[in-house]
Amino acid sequence: MGTKRHFRVWRGDDTGGSLEDFQVEVNEGEVVLDVIHRLQATQTPDLAVRWNCKAGKCGSCSMEINGKPRLGCMTRMSTFSDTETVTVTPLRTFPVIRDLVTNVNFNYQKARELPAFAPPKGVEPGEYRMQQVDVERSQEFRKCIECYLCQNVCHVVRDHEENKRAFSGPRFFIRAAELDMHPLDARTDRKELAQAEQGLGYCNITKCCTEVCPEHIKITDNAIIPMKERVVDRRYDPVTWLGRKIFRRDQLDEPAMAHSSSPSTEAADTSSHWHQQGPQPQAPAVGADGKLPVAELYLDRPAASSPFGDDQEFPLPPDQVRYNHPH
């Protein structure tokens, strides 16, 4: 048998809520998410919590435990003293849907605004070649599980609603840095776009995002600061400064986005006005009978016995096959 522990869990929705007290059994080796599941099973079956893998790799169970943003599945109960009250609340930065579940659509919108990897022209998938040093340089950033704890603690996102439209946050700064370091990415304007469109200049490198990262990514030291340095190098380079004395300022400030005919520029042109409304999901095309068309493939070899009878011939006669090529 385990011991009884005092838990305080926030209950409510977007209209309001409060902390409720529970006495719940805790066994050796359990994590906070285990206790939340026990609460659901024994005392509060309607308690809402988001979770998936329970292995610290999906980022779903983000919550605040005793005021610190953590993953519920990676926070062991042994880290708290036997008499300590464990308070569990939803992420404070994002709107509450219900109980411990928050609306993180802000992050998905910012992900859509970030230009994707642009493969180089003339190189087909499967022909990409990279040096191991280039792989290792950005490997750290690919460990991100998108728990959004870094977004939650970023004061620009949390405390300044007026800046949200022009600020992507640390999770997407490391994505921009990863692509900027990628030797096969055809875009050459990642740092300029990070400054102009993602709000890189708003970050004052307090390192709070690095402190809460469950994957121990050095977000500030290895991504944000180097990106800031590359922006400064370009803006304050003496050759560029001299060029401003000769050419118009706009020709130098936005060269990759407006004054180049390289393949990377073509990609850059498609990403201007990032903050416009993106395409809306489209309903699937259905036939007059209200059903989706079924695509059948022509089999080039005999198959197993048909569940509809043994008189079915394989391969199927072409005149009896209806094949709809996916568009």
Coordinates of C-alpha atoms in Angstrom, one line a residue:
M1 CA 0.0 0.0 0.0
G2 CA 1.1 3.5 -0.8
T3 CA 0.9 6.6 1.4
K4 CA -1.7 9.3 1.3
R5 CA -0.5 12.6 -0.2
H6 CA -2.1 16.0 -0.4
F7 CA -2.8 17.2 -3.9
R8 CA -4.3 20.5 -5.1
V9 CA -5.5 20.4 -8.7
W10 CA -7.0 23.3 -10.7
R11 CA -10.5 22.6 -11.9
G12 CA -12.4 24.8 -14.2
D13 CA -12.8 26.0 -17.8
D14 CA -12.4 29.2 -19.8
T15 CA -15.1 30.9 -17.6
G16 CA -13.1 30.4 -14.4
G17 CA -12.2 27.8 -11.8
S18 CA -10.3 27.1 -8.6
L19 CA -7.9 24.7 -6.9
E20 CA -9.5 21.7 -5.3
D21 CA -7.9 19.5 -2.6
F22 CA -7.5 15.8 -2.7
Q23 CA -6.0 13.1 -0.6
V24 CA -4.7 10.4 -3.0
E25 CA -2.6 7.3 -2.7
V26 CA 1.0 7.5 -4.0
N27 CA 3.2 4.4 -4.5
E28 CA 6.9 4.2 -4.7
G29 CA 8.4 5.0 -8.2
E30 CA 5.3 6.9 -9.4
V31 CA 5.2 10.2 -11.3
V32 CA 2.7 13.0 -11.1
L33 CA 0.8 11.8 -14.1
D34 CA 0.3 8.4 -12.4
V35 CA -1.4 10.2 -9.5
I36 CA -3.5 12.3 -11.9
H37 CA -4.7 9.0 -13.5
R38 CA -5.5 7.6 -10.1
L39 CA -7.5 10.7 -9.3
Q40 CA -9.5 10.1 -12.5
A41 CA -10.1 6.5 -11.7
T42 CA -11.1 6.9 -8.0
Q43 CA -12.3 10.5 -7.3
T44 CA -12.7 12.8 -10.3
P45 CA -13.6 10.8 -13.5
D46 CA -14.3 14.1 -15.4
L47 CA -10.8 15.6 -14.7
A48 CA -9.4 16.6 -18.1
V49 CA -5.7 16.1 -18.8
R50 CA -3.8 15.8 -22.0
W51 CA -1.3 12.9 -22.3
N52 CA -0.1 10.4 -24.8
C53 CA 3.2 8.5 -24.6
K54 CA 4.0 8.7 -20.8
A55 CA 7.7 8.4 -21.8
G56 CA 8.7 12.1 -22.0
K57 CA 8.7 12.1 -25.8
C58 CA 5.4 13.5 -27.0
G59 CA 5.2 16.7 -24.9
S60 CA 1.5 16.3 -24.4
C61 CA 1.3 16.3 -20.5
S62 CA 2.8 19.8 -20.0
M63 CA 1.5 21.3 -16.8
E64 CA 2.8 23.5 -13.9
I65 CA 3.7 21.6 -10.8
N66 CA 4.3 23.7 -7.7
G67 CA 4.6 26.7 -10.0
K68 CA 7.2 25.2 -12.3
P69 CA 6.4 24.1 -15.9
R70 CA 7.2 20.4 -16.2
L71 CA 6.1 17.2 -17.9
G72 CA 3.7 15.3 -15.7
C73 CA 5.2 12.0 -16.8
M74 CA 8.8 13.0 -16.0
T75 CA 8.2 14.5 -12.6
R76 CA 8.8 11.8 -10.0
M77 CA 6.9 12.0 -6.7
S78 CA 10.2 11.3 -4.9
T79 CA 11.3 14.8 -5.7
F80 CA 8.8 16.2 -3.2
S81 CA 9.0 15.7 0.6
D82 CA 6.4 13.4 2.2
T83 CA 4.6 16.4 3.8
E84 CA 4.8 18.7 0.8
T85 CA 1.5 19.6 -0.9
V86 CA 1.7 19.1 -4.7
T87 CA -0.1 21.7 -6.6
V88 CA -1.0 21.0 -10.3
T89 CA -2.2 23.8 -12.6
P90 CA -2.5 24.2 -16.4
L91 CA 0.1 26.2 -18.4
R92 CA -0.5 29.8 -17.5
T93 CA 0.4 31.4 -20.8
F94 CA -2.3 29.7 -22.9
P95 CA -6.1 29.9 -22.6
V96 CA -7.6 27.1 -20.5
I97 CA -10.0 24.7 -22.3
R98 CA -10.8 22.6 -19.2
D99 CA -9.0 21.7 -16.1
L100 CA -5.3 20.9 -17.0
V101 CA -5.9 21.2 -20.8
T102 CA -4.9 24.4 -22.5
N103 CA -5.4 25.8 -26.0
V104 CA -1.9 25.9 -27.7
N105 CA -3.1 26.9 -31.1
F106 CA -0.8 30.0 -30.9
N107 CA 2.1 27.6 -31.4
Y108 CA 0.6 25.8 -34.4
Q109 CA -0.1 29.2 -36.1
K110 CA 3.5 30.2 -35.6
A111 CA 4.7 26.9 -37.0
R112 CA 2.7 27.5 -40.2
E113 CA 4.2 30.9 -40.6
L114 CA 7.8 29.6 -40.5
P115 CA 9.1 28.8 -44.0
A116 CA 9.8 25.1 -44.4
F117 CA 13.0 23.5 -45.6
A118 CA 13.7 24.5 -49.2
P119 CA 15.6 21.7 -51.0
P120 CA 18.3 22.8 -53.5
K121 CA 17.4 22.8 -57.2
G122 CA 18.7 19.9 -59.1
V123 CA 19.0 17.6 -56.1
E124 CA 16.4 14.9 -55.8
P125 CA 15.2 13.3 -52.6
G126 CA 17.6 10.5 -51.8
E127 CA 20.5 12.4 -53.3
Y128 CA 21.1 14.7 -50.3
R129 CA 24.6 14.4 -48.8
M130 CA 25.8 16.1 -45.7
Q131 CA 29.0 16.0 -43.7
Q132 CA 28.7 14.5 -40.2
V133 CA 29.8 17.8 -38.6
D134 CA 26.8 19.5 -40.2
V135 CA 24.4 16.8 -38.9
E136 CA 25.8 17.2 -35.4
R137 CA 25.7 21.0 -35.4
S138 CA 21.8 21.1 -35.6
Q139 CA 21.0 17.7 -34.1
E140 CA 20.4 19.2 -30.7
F141 CA 17.5 21.3 -32.1
R142 CA 15.8 18.3 -33.6
K143 CA 15.3 16.8 -30.1
C144 CA 12.5 19.2 -29.5
I145 CA 9.3 17.4 -28.5
E146 CA 7.1 20.5 -28.7
C147 CA 5.9 20.4 -25.2
Y148 CA 5.9 24.3 -25.4
L149 CA 7.2 24.7 -21.9
C150 CA 9.7 27.2 -23.3
Q151 CA 6.9 29.1 -24.9
N152 CA 5.0 29.1 -21.6
V153 CA 7.8 30.7 -19.6
C154 CA 8.9 33.2 -22.3
H155 CA 7.9 36.6 -20.8
V156 CA 7.3 38.1 -24.2
V157 CA 4.6 35.5 -24.9
R158 CA 3.3 35.3 -21.3
D159 CA 3.2 39.0 -20.3
H160 CA 2.9 41.0 -23.4
E161 CA -0.2 40.2 -25.4
E162 CA 0.5 43.1 -27.8
N163 CA 3.7 41.4 -28.9
K164 CA 2.4 38.0 -29.7
R165 CA 1.5 38.8 -33.3
A166 CA 5.1 39.7 -34.1
F167 CA 6.9 37.1 -31.9
S168 CA 7.3 33.4 -32.6
G169 CA 9.0 32.4 -29.4
P170 CA 12.0 30.1 -28.5
R171 CA 10.6 26.9 -29.9
F172 CA 10.5 28.4 -33.4
F173 CA 13.8 30.3 -33.0
I174 CA 15.6 26.9 -32.7
R175 CA 13.7 25.7 -35.8
A176 CA 14.9 28.8 -37.7
A177 CA 18.5 28.3 -36.4
E178 CA 18.4 24.6 -37.4
L179 CA 17.4 25.5 -40.9
D180 CA 19.9 28.4 -41.1
M181 CA 22.6 25.9 -40.2
H182 CA 21.4 23.3 -42.7
P183 CA 23.9 23.2 -45.6
L184 CA 21.2 22.0 -48.1
D185 CA 18.6 24.6 -47.3
A186 CA 18.3 26.9 -50.3
R187 CA 17.0 29.9 -48.4
T188 CA 19.6 32.4 -47.5
D189 CA 17.4 34.8 -45.6
R190 CA 16.6 32.8 -42.4
K191 CA 18.3 35.3 -40.0
E192 CA 16.8 38.3 -41.7
L193 CA 13.3 36.8 -41.5
A194 CA 13.9 35.8 -37.8
Q195 CA 14.6 39.4 -37.1
A196 CA 11.9 41.0 -39.3
E197 CA 9.1 38.5 -39.0
Q198 CA 9.7 36.3 -35.9
G199 CA 10.6 39.1 -33.5
L200 CA 14.1 37.8 -32.6
G201 CA 14.9 41.3 -31.3
Y202 CA 12.2 41.1 -28.6
C203 CA 14.2 38.3 -26.8
N204 CA 16.5 39.6 -24.1
I205 CA 18.1 36.2 -23.5
T206 CA 17.0 35.6 -19.9
K207 CA 17.5 31.8 -20.5
C208 CA 14.3 30.9 -18.8
C209 CA 13.4 28.8 -21.8
T210 CA 16.6 26.8 -21.5
E211 CA 16.0 26.1 -17.8
V212 CA 12.6 24.4 -18.4
C213 CA 13.5 22.4 -21.5
P214 CA 13.0 18.6 -20.7
E215 CA 15.3 17.7 -23.5
H216 CA 18.1 20.0 -22.1
I217 CA 18.4 21.9 -25.4
K218 CA 20.6 25.0 -24.9
I219 CA 18.0 27.2 -26.6
T220 CA 19.6 30.5 -25.7
D221 CA 23.3 29.7 -26.0
N222 CA 23.2 27.5 -29.1
A223 CA 20.3 29.0 -31.1
I224 CA 19.1 32.4 -30.1
I225 CA 22.4 34.1 -29.4
P226 CA 24.1 32.8 -32.5
M227 CA 21.1 33.9 -34.6
K228 CA 21.3 37.4 -33.0
E229 CA 25.1 37.5 -33.7
R230 CA 24.5 36.6 -37.4
V231 CA 21.9 39.4 -37.7
V232 CA 24.3 41.9 -36.1
D233 CA 27.2 40.8 -38.3
R234 CA 25.2 41.6 -41.4
R235 CA 23.6 44.8 -40.2
Y236 CA 26.8 46.3 -38.8
D237 CA 29.4 44.9 -41.1
P238 CA 31.6 47.8 -42.3
V239 CA 31.3 46.8 -46.0
T240 CA 27.5 46.8 -45.6
W241 CA 27.7 50.2 -43.9
L242 CA 29.7 51.6 -46.8
G243 CA 27.1 50.1 -49.2
R244 CA 24.4 52.1 -47.4
K245 CA 26.2 55.2 -48.3
I246 CA 26.1 54.3 -52.0
F247 CA 22.8 52.4 -52.5
R248 CA 19.3 52.9 -51.2
R249 CA 18.8 51.4 -47.7
D250 CA 16.0 49.1 -48.8
Q251 CA 18.3 47.5 -51.3
L252 CA 20.6 46.4 -48.5
D253 CA 18.1 45.6 -45.8
E254 CA 16.1 43.1 -47.8
P255 CA 18.4 41.8 -50.5
A256 CA 17.3 38.2 -50.3
M257 CA 13.6 38.9 -50.3
A258 CA 13.3 41.5 -53.0
H259 CA 16.4 42.0 -55.1
S260 CA 17.7 38.6 -56.0
S261 CA 16.8 36.1 -58.7
S262 CA 18.3 33.1 -57.0
P263 CA 16.3 29.9 -56.2
S264 CA 16.2 30.9 -52.5
T265 CA 14.5 34.2 -53.4
E266 CA 11.7 32.4 -55.1
A267 CA 11.0 30.6 -51.8
A268 CA 11.4 33.9 -49.9
D269 CA 8.7 35.6 -52.0
T270 CA 6.2 33.0 -51.1
S271 CA 6.6 33.7 -47.4
S272 CA 6.0 37.4 -47.3
H273 CA 3.0 38.6 -45.2
W274 CA 3.4 35.6 -42.9
H275 CA 0.7 36.8 -40.5
Q276 CA -2.1 36.6 -43.1
Q277 CA -4.7 33.9 -42.5
G278 CA -3.5 30.6 -43.8
P279 CA -5.6 28.3 -46.0
Q280 CA -8.5 26.7 -44.3
P281 CA -9.1 22.9 -44.2
Q282 CA -11.1 21.7 -47.1
A283 CA -13.9 19.1 -46.9
P284 CA -13.1 15.9 -48.7
A285 CA -14.6 15.5 -52.1
V286 CA -17.6 13.2 -52.0
G287 CA -19.8 11.7 -54.8
A288 CA -23.4 12.3 -55.5
D289 CA -24.2 9.4 -53.1
G290 CA -22.4 11.2 -50.3
K291 CA -19.6 8.7 -50.1
L292 CA -15.9 9.0 -50.8
P293 CA -14.7 7.4 -54.0
V294 CA -12.8 4.2 -53.4
A295 CA -9.4 3.7 -55.1
E296 CA -8.6 0.1 -56.1
L297 CA -5.2 -1.1 -57.2
Y298 CA -4.5 -3.6 -60.0
L299 CA -2.8 -6.7 -58.6
D300 CA 0.0 -8.1 -60.6
R301 CA 0.1 -11.5 -58.8
P302 CA -2.3 -14.0 -57.3
A303 CA -3.5 -13.1 -53.9
A304 CA -4.9 -15.0 -51.0
S305 CA -8.3 -16.5 -51.0
S306 CA -11.0 -13.8 -51.3
P307 CA -13.2 -13.3 -48.2
F308 CA -16.1 -12.9 -50.7
G309 CA -15.7 -16.3 -52.3
D310 CA -13.2 -18.5 -54.2
D311 CA -14.6 -17.7 -57.6
Q312 CA -12.7 -14.3 -57.7
E313 CA -10.0 -14.2 -60.4
F314 CA -6.7 -12.5 -59.9
P315 CA -5.3 -10.4 -61.4
L316 CA -8.6 -8.5 -61.7
P317 CA -9.7 -7.9 -65.3
P318 CA -9.0 -4.2 -66.1
D319 CA -12.5 -3.5 -67.2
Q320 CA -13.8 -4.4 -63.7
V321 CA -11.4 -2.2 -61.9
R322 CA -12.2 1.4 -61.0
Y323 CA -9.0 3.3 -60.1
N324 CA -9.1 6.9 -59.0
H325 CA -5.7 8.5 -59.0
P326 CA -5.2 10.6 -55.9
H327 CA -4.9 14.3 -56.7

